[in-house]
PDB file of C-alpha atoms in Angstrom:
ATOM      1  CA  UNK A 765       3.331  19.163   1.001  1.00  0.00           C
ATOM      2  CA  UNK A 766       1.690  15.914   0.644  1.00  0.00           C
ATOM      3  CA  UNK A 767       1.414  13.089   3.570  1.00  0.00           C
ATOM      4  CA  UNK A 768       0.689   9.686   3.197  1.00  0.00           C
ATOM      5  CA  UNK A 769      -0.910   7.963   6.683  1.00  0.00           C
ATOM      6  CA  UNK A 770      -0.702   4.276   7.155  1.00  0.00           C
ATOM      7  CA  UNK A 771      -2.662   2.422  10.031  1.00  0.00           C
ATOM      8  CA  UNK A 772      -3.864  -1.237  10.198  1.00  0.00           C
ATOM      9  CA  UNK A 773      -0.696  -2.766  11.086  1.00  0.00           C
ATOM     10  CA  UNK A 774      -0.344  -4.869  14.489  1.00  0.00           C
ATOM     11  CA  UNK A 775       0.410  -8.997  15.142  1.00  0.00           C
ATOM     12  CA  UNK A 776      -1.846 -11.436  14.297  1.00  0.00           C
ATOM     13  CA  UNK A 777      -1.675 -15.279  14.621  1.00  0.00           C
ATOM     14  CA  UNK A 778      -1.143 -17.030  11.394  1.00  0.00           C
ATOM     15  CA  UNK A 779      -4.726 -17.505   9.515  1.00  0.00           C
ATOM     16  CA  UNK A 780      -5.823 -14.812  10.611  1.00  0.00           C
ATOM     17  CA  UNK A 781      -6.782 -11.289   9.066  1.00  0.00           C
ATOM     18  CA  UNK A 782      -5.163  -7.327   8.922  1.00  0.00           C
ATOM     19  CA  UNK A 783      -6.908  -4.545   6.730  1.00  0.00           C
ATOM     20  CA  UNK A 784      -4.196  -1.689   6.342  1.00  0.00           C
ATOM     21  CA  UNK A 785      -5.615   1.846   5.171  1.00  0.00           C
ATOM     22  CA  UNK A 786      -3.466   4.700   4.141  1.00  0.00           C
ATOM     23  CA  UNK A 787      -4.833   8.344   3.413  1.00  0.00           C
ATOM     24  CA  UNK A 788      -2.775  11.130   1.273  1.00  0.00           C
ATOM     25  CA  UNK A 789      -3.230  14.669   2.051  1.00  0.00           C
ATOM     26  CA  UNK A 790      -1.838  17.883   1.178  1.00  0.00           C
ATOM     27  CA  UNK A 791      -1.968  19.687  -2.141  1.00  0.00           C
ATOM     28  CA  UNK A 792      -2.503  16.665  -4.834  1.00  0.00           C
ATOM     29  CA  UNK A 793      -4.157  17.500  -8.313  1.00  0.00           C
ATOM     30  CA  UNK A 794      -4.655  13.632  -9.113  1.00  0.00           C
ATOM     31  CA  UNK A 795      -3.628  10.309  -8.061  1.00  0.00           C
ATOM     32  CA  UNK A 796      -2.327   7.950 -10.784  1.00  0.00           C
ATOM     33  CA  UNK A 797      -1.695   4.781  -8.733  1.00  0.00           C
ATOM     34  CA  UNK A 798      -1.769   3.823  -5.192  1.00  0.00           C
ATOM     35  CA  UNK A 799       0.160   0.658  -3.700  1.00  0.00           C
ATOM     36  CA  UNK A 800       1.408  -1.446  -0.922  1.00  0.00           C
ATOM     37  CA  UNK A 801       5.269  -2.594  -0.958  1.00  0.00           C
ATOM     38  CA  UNK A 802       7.017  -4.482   1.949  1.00  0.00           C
ATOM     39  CA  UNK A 803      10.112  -4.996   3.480  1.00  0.00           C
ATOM     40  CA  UNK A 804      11.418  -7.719   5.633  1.00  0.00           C
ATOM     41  CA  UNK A 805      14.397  -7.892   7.588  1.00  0.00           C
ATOM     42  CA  UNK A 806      17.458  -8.672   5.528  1.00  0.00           C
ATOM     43  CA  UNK A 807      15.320  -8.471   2.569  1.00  0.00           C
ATOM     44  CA  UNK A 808      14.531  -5.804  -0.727  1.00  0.00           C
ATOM     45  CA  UNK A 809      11.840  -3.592  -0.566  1.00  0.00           C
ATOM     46  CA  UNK A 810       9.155  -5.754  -3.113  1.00  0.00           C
ATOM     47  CA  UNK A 811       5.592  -4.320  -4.497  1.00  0.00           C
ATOM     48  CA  UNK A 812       3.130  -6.287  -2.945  1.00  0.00           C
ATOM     49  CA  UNK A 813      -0.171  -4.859  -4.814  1.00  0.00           C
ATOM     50  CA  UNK A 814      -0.941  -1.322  -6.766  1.00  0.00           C
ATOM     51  CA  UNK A 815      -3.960  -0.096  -7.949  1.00  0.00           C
ATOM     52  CA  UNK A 816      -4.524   2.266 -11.119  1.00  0.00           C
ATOM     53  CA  UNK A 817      -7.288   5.235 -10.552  1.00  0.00           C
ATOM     54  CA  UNK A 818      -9.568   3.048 -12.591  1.00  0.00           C
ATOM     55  CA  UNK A 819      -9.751   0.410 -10.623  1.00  0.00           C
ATOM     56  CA  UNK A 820      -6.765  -1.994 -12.335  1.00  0.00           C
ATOM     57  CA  UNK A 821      -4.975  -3.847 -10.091  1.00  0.00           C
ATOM     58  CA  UNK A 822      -1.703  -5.959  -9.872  1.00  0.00           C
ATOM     59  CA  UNK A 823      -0.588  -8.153  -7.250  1.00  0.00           C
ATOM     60  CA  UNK A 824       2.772 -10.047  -6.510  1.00  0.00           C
ATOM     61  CA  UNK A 825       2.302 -13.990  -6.687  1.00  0.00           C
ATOM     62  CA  UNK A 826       2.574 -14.729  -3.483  1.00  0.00           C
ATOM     63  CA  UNK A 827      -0.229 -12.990  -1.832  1.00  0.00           C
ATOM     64  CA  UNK A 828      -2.926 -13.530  -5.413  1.00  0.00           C
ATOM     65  CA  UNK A 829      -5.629 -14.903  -3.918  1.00  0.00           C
ATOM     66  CA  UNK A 830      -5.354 -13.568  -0.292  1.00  0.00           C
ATOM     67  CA  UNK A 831      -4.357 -10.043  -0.272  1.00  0.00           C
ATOM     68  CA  UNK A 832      -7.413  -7.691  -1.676  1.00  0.00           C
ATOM     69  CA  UNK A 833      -6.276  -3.632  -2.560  1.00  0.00           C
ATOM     70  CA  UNK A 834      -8.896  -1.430  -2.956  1.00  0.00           C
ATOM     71  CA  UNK A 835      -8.977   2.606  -3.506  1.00  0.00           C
ATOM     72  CA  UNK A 836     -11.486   5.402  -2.403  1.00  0.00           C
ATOM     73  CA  UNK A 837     -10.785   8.153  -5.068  1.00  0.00           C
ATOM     74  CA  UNK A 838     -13.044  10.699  -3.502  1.00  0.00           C
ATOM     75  CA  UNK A 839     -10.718  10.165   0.242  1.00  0.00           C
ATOM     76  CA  UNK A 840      -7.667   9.623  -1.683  1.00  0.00           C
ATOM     77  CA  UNK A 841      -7.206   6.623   0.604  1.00  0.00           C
ATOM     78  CA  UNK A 842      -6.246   2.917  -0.404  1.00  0.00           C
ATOM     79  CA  UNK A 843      -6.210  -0.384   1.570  1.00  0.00           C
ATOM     80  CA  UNK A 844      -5.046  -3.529   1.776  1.00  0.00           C
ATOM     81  CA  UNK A 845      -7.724  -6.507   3.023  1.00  0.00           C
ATOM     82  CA  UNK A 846      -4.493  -9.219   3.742  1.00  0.00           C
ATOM     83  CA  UNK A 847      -6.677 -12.739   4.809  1.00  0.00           C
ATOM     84  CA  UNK A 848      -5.149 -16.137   5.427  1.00  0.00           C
ATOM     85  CA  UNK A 849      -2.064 -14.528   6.622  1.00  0.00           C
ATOM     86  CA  UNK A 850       1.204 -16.335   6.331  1.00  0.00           C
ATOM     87  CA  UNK A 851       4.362 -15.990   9.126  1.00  0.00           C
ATOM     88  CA  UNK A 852       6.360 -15.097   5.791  1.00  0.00           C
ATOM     89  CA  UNK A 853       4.043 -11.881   5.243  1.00  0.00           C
ATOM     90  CA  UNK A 854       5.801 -10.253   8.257  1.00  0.00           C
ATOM     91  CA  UNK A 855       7.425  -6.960   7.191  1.00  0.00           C
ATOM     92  CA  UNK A 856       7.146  -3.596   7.300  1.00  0.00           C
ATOM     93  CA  UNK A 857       4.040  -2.154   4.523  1.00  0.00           C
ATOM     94  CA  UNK A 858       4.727   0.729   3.136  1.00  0.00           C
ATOM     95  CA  UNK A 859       1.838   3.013   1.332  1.00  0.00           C
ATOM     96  CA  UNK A 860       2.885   4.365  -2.017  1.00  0.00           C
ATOM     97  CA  UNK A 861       1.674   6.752  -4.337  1.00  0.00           C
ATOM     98  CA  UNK A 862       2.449   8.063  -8.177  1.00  0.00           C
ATOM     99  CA  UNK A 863       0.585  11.748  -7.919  1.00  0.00           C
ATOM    100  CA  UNK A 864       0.360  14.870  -9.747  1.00  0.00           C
ATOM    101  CA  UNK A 865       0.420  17.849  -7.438  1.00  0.00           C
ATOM    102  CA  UNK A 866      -1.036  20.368 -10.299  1.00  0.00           C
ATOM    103  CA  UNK A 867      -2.455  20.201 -13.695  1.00  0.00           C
ATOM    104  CA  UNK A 868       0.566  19.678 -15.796  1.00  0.00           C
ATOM    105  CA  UNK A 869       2.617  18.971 -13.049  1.00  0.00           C
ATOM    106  CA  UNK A 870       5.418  15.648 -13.174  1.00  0.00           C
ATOM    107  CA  UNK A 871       4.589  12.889 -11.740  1.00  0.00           C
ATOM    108  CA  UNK A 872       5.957  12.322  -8.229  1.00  0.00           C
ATOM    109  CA  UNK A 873       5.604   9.674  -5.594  1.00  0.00           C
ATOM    110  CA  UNK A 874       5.560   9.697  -2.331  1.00  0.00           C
ATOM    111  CA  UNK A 875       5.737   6.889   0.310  1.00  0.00           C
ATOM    112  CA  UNK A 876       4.203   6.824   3.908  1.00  0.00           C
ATOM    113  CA  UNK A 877       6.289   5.990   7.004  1.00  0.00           C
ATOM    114  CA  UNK A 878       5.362   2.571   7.243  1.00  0.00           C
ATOM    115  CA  UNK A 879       3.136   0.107   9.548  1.00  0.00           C
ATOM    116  CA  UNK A 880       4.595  -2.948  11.104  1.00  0.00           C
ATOM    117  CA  UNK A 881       3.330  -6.294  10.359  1.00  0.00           C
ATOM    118  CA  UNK A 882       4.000  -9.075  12.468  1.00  0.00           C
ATOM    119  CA  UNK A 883       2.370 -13.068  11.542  1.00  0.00           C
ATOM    120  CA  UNK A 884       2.955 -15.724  14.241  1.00  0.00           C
ATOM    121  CA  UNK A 885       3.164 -19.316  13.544  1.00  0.00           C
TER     122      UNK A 885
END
């Protein structure tokens, strides 16, 4: 089994500053990428930032420049630094992960259950 854990989430006034962390555990040979997607009400799921195991990132426009993902490869445990927060960054952020769970294995990815992200205006 593997589980990923989100926590960070919570309201915050718009400006201001969340750092979302999410931890996989559970029987996991490798990590290949870790990421961040969102979903708002009424809206599609959309990748908001990934991160390769050597350190490449990729980030949708509209957060470049204010949203910061960053991996621990020894915890297996990624965040997500989100500054100058925007009302329109509301949604629910999901953790993501492309993993092997043995040598040889397929790739498989898992998502966590989700942390709730609230900006006020």
């Amino acid at each position: 089994q593997v589980q990923l854990v989100e926590s960070g989430g919570g309201l915050v006034q718009a400006g201001g500053s969340l750092r979302l962390s999410c931890a996989a555990s559970g029987s996991i040979f490798s990590i290949n990428v870790m990421g961040w997607y969102r979903q708002a009400p009424g809206k599609q799921r959309e990748l908001v930032a990934d991160i390769s195991s050597s350190g490449i990132t990729n980030y949708v426009d509209s957060v470049k420049g204010r949203f910061t993902i960053s991996r621990d490869n020894a915890k297996n445990t990624v965040y997500l630094q989100m500054n100058s927060l925007k009302p329109e960054d509301t949604a629910v952020y999901y953790c993501n992960a492309l993993l092997l769970r043995f040598r040889g294995g397929p790739i498989q990815r898992y998502w966590g259950q989700g942390t709730q992200v609230t900006v006020s205006s």
